[in-house]
Short mmCIF file of C-alpha atoms in Angstrom, two decimals:
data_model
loop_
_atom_site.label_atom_id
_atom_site.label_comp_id
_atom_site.label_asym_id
_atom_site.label_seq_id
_atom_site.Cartn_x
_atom_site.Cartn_y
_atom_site.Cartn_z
CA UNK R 7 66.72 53.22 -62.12
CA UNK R 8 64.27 54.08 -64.73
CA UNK R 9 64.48 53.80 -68.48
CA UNK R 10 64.85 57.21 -70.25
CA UNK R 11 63.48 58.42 -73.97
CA UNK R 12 64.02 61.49 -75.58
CA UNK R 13 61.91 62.06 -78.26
CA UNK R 14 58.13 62.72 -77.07
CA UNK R 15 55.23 60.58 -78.10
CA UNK R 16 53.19 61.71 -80.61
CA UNK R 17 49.42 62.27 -80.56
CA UNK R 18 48.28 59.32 -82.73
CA UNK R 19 50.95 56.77 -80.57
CA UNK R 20 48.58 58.52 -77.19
CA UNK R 21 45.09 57.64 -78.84
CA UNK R 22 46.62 54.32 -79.76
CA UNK R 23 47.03 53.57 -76.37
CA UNK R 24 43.74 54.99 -75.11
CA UNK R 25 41.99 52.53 -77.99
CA UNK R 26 44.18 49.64 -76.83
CA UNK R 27 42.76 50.15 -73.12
CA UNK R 28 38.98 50.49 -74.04
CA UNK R 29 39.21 47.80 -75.97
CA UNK R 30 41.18 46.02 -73.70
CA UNK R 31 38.32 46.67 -71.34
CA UNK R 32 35.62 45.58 -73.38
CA UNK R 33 34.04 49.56 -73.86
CA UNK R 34 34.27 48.90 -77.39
CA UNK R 35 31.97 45.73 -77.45
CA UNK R 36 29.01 47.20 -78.79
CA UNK R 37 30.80 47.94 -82.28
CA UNK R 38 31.50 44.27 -83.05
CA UNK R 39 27.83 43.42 -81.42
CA UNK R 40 27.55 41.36 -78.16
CA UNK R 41 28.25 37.49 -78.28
CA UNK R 42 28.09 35.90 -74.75
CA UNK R 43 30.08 37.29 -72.03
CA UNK R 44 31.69 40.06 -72.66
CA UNK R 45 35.22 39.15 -71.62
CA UNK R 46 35.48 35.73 -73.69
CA UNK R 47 37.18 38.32 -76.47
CA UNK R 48 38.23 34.58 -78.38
CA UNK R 49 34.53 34.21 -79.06
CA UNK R 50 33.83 37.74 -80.33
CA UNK R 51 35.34 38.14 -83.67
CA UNK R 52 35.06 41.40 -84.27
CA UNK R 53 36.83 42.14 -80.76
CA UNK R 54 38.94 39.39 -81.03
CA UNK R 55 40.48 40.59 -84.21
CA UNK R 56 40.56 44.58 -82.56
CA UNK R 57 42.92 43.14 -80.02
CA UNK R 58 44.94 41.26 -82.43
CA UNK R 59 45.82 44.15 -84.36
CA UNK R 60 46.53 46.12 -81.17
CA UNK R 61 48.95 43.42 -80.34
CA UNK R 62 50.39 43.01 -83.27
CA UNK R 63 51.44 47.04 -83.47
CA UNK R 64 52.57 47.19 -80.03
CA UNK R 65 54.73 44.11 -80.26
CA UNK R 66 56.06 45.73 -83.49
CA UNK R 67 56.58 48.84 -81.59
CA UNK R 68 58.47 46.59 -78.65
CA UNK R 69 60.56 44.91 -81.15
CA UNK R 70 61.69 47.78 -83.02
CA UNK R 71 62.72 49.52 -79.64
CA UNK R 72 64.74 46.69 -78.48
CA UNK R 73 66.93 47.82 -76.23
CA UNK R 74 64.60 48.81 -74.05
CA UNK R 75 63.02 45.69 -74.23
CA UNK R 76 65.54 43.31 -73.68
CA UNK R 77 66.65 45.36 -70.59
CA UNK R 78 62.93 44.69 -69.48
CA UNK R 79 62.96 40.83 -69.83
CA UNK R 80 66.50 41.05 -68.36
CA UNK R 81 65.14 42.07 -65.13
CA UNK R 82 62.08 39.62 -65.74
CA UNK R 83 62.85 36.24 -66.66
CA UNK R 84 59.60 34.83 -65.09
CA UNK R 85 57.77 36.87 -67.90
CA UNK R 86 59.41 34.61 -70.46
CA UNK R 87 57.93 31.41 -68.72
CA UNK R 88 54.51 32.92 -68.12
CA UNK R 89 54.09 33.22 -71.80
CA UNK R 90 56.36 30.68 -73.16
CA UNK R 91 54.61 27.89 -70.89
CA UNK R 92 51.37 28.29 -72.42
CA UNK R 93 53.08 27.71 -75.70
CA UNK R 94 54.82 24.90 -74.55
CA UNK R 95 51.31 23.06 -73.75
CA UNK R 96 50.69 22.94 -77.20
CA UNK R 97 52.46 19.21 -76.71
CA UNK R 98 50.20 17.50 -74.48
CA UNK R 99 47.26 19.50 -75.54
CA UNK R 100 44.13 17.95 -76.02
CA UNK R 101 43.37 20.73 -78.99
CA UNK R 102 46.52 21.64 -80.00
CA UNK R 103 44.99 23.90 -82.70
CA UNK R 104 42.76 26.13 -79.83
CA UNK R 105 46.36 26.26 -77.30
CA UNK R 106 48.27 27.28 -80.49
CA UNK R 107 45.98 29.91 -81.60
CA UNK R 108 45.18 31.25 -77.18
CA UNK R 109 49.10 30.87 -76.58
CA UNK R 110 49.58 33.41 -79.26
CA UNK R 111 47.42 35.67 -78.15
CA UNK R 112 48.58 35.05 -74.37
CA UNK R 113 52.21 35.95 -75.56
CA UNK R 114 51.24 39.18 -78.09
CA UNK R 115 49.57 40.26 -74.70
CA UNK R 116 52.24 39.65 -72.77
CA UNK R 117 54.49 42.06 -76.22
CA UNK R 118 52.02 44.81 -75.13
CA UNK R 119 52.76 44.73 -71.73
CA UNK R 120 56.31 45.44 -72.42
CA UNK R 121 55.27 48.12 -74.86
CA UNK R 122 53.20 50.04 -72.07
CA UNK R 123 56.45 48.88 -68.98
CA UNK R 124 59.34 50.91 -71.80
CA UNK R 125 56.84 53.74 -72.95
CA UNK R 126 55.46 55.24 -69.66
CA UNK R 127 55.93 56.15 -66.44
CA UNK R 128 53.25 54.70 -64.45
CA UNK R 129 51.35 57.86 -63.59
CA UNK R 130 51.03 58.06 -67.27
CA UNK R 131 49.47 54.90 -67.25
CA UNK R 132 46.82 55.41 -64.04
CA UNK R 133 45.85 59.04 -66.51
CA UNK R 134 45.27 56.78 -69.29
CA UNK R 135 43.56 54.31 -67.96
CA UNK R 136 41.10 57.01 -65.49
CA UNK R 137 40.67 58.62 -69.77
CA UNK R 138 39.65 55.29 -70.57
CA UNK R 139 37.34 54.40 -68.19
CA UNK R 140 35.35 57.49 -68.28
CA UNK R 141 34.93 57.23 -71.78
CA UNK R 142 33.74 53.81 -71.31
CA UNK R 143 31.36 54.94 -68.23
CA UNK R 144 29.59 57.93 -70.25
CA UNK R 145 29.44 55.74 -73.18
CA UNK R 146 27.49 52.82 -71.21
CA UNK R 147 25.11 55.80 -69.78
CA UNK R 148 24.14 56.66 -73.39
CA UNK R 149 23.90 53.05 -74.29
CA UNK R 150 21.40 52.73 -71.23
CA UNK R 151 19.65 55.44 -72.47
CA UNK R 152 18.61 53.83 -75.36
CA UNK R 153 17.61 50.35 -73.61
CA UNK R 154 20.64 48.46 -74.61
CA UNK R 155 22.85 48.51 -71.50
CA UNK R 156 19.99 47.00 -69.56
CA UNK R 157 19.35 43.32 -69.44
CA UNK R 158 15.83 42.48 -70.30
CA UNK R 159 13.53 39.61 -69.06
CA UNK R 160 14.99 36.42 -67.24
CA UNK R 161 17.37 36.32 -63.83
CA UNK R 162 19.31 39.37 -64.85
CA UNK R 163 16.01 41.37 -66.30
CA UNK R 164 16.50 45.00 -64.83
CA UNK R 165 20.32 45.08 -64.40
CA UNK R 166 22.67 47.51 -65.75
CA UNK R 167 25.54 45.72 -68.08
CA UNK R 168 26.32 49.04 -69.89
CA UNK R 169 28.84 49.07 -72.74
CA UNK R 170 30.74 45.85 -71.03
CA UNK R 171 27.97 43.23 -72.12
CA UNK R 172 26.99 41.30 -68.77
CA UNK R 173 26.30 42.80 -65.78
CA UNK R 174 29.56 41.13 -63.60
CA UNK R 175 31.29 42.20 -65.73
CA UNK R 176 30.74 45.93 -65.50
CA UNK R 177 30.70 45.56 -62.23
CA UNK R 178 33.92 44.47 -62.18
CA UNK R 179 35.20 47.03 -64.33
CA UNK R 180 33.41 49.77 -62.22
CA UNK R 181 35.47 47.89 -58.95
CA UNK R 182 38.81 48.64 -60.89
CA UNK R 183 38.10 52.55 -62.52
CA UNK R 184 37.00 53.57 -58.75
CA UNK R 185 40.06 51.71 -57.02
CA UNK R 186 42.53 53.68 -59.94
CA UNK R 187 40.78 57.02 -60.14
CA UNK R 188 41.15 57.17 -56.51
CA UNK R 189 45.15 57.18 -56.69
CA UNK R 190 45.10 59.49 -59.71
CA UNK R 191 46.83 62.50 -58.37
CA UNK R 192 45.20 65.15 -60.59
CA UNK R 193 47.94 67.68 -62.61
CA UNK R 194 45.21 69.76 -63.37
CA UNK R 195 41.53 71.39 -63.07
CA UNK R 196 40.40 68.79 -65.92
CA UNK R 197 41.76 65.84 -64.55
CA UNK R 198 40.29 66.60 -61.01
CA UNK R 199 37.25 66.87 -63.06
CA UNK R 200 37.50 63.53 -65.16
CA UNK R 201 38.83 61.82 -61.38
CA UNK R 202 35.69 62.75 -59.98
CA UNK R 203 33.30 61.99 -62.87
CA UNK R 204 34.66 58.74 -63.09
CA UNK R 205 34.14 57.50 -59.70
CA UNK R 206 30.78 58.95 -59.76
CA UNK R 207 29.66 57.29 -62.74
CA UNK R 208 30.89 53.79 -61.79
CA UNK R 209 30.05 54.17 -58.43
CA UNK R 210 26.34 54.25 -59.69
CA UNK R 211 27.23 51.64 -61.91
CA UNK R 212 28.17 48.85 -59.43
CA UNK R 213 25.13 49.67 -57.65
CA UNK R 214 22.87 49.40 -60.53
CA UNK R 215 24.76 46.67 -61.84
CA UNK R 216 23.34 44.40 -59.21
CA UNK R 217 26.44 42.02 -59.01
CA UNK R 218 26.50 40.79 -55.31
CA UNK R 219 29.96 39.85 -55.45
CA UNK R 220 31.38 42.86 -56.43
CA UNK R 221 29.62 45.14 -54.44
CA UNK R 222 31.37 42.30 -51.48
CA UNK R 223 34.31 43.10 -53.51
CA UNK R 224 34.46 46.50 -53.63
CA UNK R 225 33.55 47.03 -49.54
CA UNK R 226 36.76 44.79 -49.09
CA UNK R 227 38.60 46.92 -51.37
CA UNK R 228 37.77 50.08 -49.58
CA UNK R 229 39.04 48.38 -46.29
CA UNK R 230 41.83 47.76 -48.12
CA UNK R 231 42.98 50.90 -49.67
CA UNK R 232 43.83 52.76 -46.10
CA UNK R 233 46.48 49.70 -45.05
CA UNK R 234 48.19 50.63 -48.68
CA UNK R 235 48.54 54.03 -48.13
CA UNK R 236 49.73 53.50 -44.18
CA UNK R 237 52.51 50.77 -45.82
CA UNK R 238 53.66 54.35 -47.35
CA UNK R 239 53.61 56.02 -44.09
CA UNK R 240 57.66 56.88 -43.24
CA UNK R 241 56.61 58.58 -40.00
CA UNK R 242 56.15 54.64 -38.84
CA UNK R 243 59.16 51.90 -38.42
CA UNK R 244 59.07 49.53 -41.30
CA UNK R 245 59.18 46.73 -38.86
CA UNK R 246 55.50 48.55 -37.40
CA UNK R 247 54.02 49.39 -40.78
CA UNK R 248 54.54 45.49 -41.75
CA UNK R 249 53.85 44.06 -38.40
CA UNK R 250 50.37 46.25 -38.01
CA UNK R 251 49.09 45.53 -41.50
CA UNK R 252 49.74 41.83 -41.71
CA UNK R 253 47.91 41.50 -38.39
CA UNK R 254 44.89 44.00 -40.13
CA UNK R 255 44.89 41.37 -43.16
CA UNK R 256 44.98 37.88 -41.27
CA UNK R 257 41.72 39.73 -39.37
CA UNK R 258 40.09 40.59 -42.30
CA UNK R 259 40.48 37.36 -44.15
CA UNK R 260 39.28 35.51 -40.89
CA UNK R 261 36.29 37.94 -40.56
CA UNK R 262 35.21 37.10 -43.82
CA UNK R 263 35.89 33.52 -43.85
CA UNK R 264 33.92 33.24 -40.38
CA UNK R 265 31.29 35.24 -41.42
CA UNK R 266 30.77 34.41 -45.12
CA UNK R 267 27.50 32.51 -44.89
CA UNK R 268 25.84 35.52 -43.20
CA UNK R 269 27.42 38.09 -45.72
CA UNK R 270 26.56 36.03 -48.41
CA UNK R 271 22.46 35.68 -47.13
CA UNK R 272 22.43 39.74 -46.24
CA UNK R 273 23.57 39.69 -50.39
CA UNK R 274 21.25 37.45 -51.49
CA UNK R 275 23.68 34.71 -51.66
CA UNK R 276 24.76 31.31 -50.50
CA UNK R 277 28.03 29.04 -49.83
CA UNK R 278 27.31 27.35 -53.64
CA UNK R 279 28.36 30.83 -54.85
CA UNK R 280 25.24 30.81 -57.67
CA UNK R 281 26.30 27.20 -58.71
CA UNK R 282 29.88 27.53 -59.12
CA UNK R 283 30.74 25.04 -56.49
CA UNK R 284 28.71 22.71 -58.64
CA UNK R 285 31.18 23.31 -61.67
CA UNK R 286 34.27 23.66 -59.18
CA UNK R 287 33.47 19.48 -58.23
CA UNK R 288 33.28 18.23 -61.80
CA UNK R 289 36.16 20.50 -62.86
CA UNK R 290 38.49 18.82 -60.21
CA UNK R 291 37.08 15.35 -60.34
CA UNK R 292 37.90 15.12 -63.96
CA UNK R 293 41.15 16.88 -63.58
CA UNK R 294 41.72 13.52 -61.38
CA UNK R 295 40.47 11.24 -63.31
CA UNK R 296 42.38 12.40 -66.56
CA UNK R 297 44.56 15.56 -66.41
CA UNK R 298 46.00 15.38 -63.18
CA UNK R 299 49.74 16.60 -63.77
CA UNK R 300 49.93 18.25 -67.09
CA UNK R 301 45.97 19.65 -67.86
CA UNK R 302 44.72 19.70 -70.79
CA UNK R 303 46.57 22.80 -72.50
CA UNK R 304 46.03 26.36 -72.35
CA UNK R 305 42.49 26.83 -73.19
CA UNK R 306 41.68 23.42 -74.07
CA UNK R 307 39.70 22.19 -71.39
CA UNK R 308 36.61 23.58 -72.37
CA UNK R 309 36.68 22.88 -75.38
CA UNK R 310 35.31 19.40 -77.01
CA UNK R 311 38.32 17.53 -77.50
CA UNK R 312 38.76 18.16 -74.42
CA UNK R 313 36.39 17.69 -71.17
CA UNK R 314 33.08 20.18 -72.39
CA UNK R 315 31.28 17.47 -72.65
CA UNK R 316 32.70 15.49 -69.44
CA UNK R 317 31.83 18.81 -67.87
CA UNK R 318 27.94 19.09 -68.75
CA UNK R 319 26.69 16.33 -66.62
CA UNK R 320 27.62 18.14 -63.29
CA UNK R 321 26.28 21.48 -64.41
CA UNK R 322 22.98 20.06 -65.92
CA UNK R 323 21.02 23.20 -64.56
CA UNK R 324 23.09 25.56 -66.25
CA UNK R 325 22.03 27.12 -69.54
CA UNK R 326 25.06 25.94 -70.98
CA UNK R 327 29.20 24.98 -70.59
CA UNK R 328 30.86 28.03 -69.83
CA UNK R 329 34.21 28.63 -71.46
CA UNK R 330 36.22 28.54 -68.25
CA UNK R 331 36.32 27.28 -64.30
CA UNK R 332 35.35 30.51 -62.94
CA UNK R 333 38.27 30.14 -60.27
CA UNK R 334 41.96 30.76 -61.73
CA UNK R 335 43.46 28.78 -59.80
CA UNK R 336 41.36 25.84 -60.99
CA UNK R 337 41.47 27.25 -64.57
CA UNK R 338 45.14 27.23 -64.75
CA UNK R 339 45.11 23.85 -63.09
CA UNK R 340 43.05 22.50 -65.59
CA UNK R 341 44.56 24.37 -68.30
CA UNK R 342 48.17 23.75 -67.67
CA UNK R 343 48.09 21.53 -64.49
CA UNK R 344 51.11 21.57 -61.82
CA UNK R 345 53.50 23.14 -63.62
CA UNK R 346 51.15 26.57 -64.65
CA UNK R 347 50.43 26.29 -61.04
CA UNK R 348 53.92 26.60 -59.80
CA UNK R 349 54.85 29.49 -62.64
CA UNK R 350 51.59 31.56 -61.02
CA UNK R 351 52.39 30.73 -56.97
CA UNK R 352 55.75 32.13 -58.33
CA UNK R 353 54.73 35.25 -59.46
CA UNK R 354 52.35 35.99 -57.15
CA UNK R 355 54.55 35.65 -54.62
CA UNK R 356 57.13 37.71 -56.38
CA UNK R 357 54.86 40.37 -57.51
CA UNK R 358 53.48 40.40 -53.97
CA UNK R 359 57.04 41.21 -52.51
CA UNK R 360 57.69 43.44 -55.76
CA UNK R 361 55.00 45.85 -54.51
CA UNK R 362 55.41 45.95 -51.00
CA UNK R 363 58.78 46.39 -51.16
CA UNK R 364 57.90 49.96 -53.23
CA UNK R 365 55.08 51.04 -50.88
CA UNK R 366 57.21 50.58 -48.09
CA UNK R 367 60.71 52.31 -49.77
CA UNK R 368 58.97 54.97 -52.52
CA UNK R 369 56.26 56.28 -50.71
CA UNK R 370 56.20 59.57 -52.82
CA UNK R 371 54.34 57.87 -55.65
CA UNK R 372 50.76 56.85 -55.85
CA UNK R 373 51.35 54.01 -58.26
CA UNK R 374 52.34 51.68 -55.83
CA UNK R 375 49.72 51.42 -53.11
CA UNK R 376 47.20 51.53 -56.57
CA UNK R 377 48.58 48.47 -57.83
CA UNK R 378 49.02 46.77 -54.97
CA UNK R 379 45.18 47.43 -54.56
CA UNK R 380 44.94 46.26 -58.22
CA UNK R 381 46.77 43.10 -57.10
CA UNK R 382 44.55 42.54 -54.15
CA UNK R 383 41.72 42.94 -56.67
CA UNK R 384 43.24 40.11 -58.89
CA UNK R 385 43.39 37.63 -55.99
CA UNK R 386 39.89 38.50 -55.44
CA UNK R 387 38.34 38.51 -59.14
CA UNK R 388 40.25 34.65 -59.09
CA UNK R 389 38.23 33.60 -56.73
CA UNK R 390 34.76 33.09 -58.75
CA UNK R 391 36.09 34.36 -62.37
CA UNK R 392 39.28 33.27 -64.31
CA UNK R 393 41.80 36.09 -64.59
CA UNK R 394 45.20 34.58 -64.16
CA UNK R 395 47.10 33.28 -67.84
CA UNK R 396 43.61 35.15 -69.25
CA UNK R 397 44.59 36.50 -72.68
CA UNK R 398 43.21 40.21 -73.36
CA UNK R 399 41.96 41.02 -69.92
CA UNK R 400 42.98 44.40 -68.36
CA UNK R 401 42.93 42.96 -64.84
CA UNK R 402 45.77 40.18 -65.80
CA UNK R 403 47.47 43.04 -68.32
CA UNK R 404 47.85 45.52 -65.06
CA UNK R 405 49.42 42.53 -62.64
CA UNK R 406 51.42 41.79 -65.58
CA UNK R 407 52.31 45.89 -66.29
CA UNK R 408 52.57 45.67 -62.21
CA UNK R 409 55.49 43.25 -62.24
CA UNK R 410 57.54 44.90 -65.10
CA UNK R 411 57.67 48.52 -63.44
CA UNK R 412 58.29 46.91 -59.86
CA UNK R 413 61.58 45.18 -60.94
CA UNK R 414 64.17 45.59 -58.54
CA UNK R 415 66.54 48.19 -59.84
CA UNK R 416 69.20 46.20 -57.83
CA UNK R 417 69.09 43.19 -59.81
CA UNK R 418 69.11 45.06 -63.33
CA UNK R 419 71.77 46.03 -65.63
CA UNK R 420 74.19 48.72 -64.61
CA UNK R 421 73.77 50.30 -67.73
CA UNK R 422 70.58 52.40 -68.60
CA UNK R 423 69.48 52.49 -72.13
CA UNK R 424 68.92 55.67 -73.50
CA UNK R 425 66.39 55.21 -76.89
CA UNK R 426 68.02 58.28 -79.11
CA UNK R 427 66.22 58.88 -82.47
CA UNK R 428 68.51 59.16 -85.30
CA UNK R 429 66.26 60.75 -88.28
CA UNK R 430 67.76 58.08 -91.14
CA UNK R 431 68.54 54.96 -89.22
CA UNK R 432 65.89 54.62 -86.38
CA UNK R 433 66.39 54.69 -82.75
CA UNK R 434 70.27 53.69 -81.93
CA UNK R 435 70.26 52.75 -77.84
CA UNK R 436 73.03 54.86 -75.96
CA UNK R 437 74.04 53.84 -72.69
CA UNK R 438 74.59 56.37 -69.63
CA UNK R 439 76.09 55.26 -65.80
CA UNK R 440 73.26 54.84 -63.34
CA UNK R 441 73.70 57.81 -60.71
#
């Protein structure tokens, strides 16, 4: 059961959407100038304010058209306590004024996810976002051209960070545009041309980047691609499909976890993972000593009314606090303590059985195995960065998309709404049988 429109999107409502995803990517970073790490959108103001407006037009847009919303959250009411909880930690905050202004932005995120669930099919959306991250990958090769996608001097001196500001995270965005653009099913000579250009490009980016953990990340994703597709396989027994790539995954976790300390020394790495079990220690030692069921509210734990400075004595060697845990499970713990982490073991478990449910029943669409890879990637990214209940970032904005589109049709109203545009009195929903 899908949701229906009838009038076709204009032109400027398509480029809206391809601006909301660069910026939404950080491509558009350079314009507002670079201020620390490139994802930490709260501290750039000039890409702060970008996605506000986005936001704020797309949640217009989702209001306006809401019939087709409120069938949405009808068939997701764990989306209303993913962004309603971060709101509600504005009570026990320990910078009430930081959660309030974070939730907001958390829940006009969660508005545009809605927008992009009732507007598209998801193809549309893997186009889109393949569009956007070319765009962003030729722009970073002209911005390395001119020495200013290169970091100069220090650790980092000699590493590509391209349009995206820091080199981890580029190579993070070049994991995700090579994982999508490789489920793209092209329509056309010029998409087959943009599909290949853009895994190309960021395929010399995440070399060139020189982010050990995502060049780990990306080998696992490429062993982890081929067990989506097989899920899709109908020549197979369900029962064998499951069965064979459970068994595939329990192996590959145990290969890594056995054999991390060598892969981590043939990458130039070690089991402190570049100091972040330094900050992991003092994160979750003060959590115990002081926010130990509720946190400290979204986004106020690094933050000084809140445990900044607490956290500076562990991570002395660091050039500074960073403005998160790097780990989101011990970001949301910190953040929004047991509760956020019973909302996110809730949807990742549901979003987990969401998506293999549709690779294993829809086969004939390339969506599903792409964001079940995209949802293996999230797990991943959580591990030494802080994607889940992160405002703004396209990695938690596709799990989030993810969930919406894999709703079980079962559970959702019998009644489809059909958005018919009236030319006086706006769109009027219209209601049609399921077949």
């Amino acid at each position: 059961m899908t949701l229906v429109f009838e009038k076709k999107e204009s032109k400027l409502e398509y480029w809206f959407t391809i601006l909301a995803l660069l910026s939404l990517s950080g491509a558009l970073l350079p314009l507002f100038g670079e201020q620390r790490l490139a994802r930490d959108s709260d501290v750039n103001t000039g890409r702060m304010l970008t996605n506000t407006a986005i936001f704020l037009a797309a949640s217009g847009i989702a209001l306006y058209r809401w019939g087709v919303t409120s069938v949405l959250l009808s068939r997701n009411l764990l989306v209303a306590a993913l962004f309603l909880l971060p709101l509600a930690s504005m009570v026990w905050s320990a910078d009430p004024d930081v959660t309030f202004r974070r939730a907001t932005a958390h829940l006009l995120t969660g508005f545009f996810c809605i927008y992009i669930a009732g507007r598209m099919t998801p193809e549309e959306l893997m186009r889109r976002l393949m569009l956007a991250f070319l765009i962003g990958g030729v722009a970073s090769i002209a911005y390395i051209g001119i020495g200013m996608g290169v970091h100069v001097g220090g650790s980092l001196g000699g590493a590509w960070k391209g349009v995206y500001g820091q080199k981890n995270e580029l190579g993070r965005i070049a994991s995700l545009a090579i994982i999508v653009s490789l489920f793209v099913t092209p329509t056309n000579a010029r998409e087959r041309l943009m599909r290949l250009a853009t895994i190309g490009i960021f395929a010399i980016m995440v070399i060139m980047c020189q982010s050990r953990t995502n060049w780990l990340t990306l080998a696992v994703m490429l062993a982890v691609i081929p067990l989506t597709n097989f899920l899709r396989d109908r020549r197979v027994a369900p029962s064998l499909r499951l069965g064979l790539v459970v068994t595939a995954v329990v192996t590959l976790v145990l290969g890594v976890a056995v054999g991390a300390p060598m892969i981590l020394a043939a990458s130039g790495r070690d089991m402190t993972f570049s100091g972040r079990q330094t900050l992991w220690h003092g994160v979750n030692s003060i959590i115990a000593a002081k926010y130990q069921y509720l946190g400290a509210g979204y986004g106020a734990f690094f933050t000084e009314n809140g445990a900044s400075y607490m956290v500076k004595p562990y991570i002395a060697h660091w050039r500074g606090v960073p403005s998160h845990a790097h780990n989101g499970v011990i970001n949301t713990r910190a953040d929004m303590g047991i509760p956020g982490l019973i909302v996110l073991a809730i949807f990742v478990i549901g979003l987990g059985s969401r998506l293999l449910h549709k690779m294993m029943t829809d086969g004939n669409r390339k969506a599903w195995p792409m964001f079940g890879a995209v949802f293996v990637l999230f797990l991943i990214n959580n591990f030494s960065e802080s994607v889940a209940f992160r405002h703004s970032d396209i990695a938690w904005i596709l799990v989030l998309i993810a969930y919406l589109y894999a709703a079980d049709p079962l559970k959702a109203a019998r009644r489809v709404p059909v958005v018919r545009f009236a030319p006086r009195v706006g769109p009027q929903p219209v209601f049609r049988r399921d077949p």
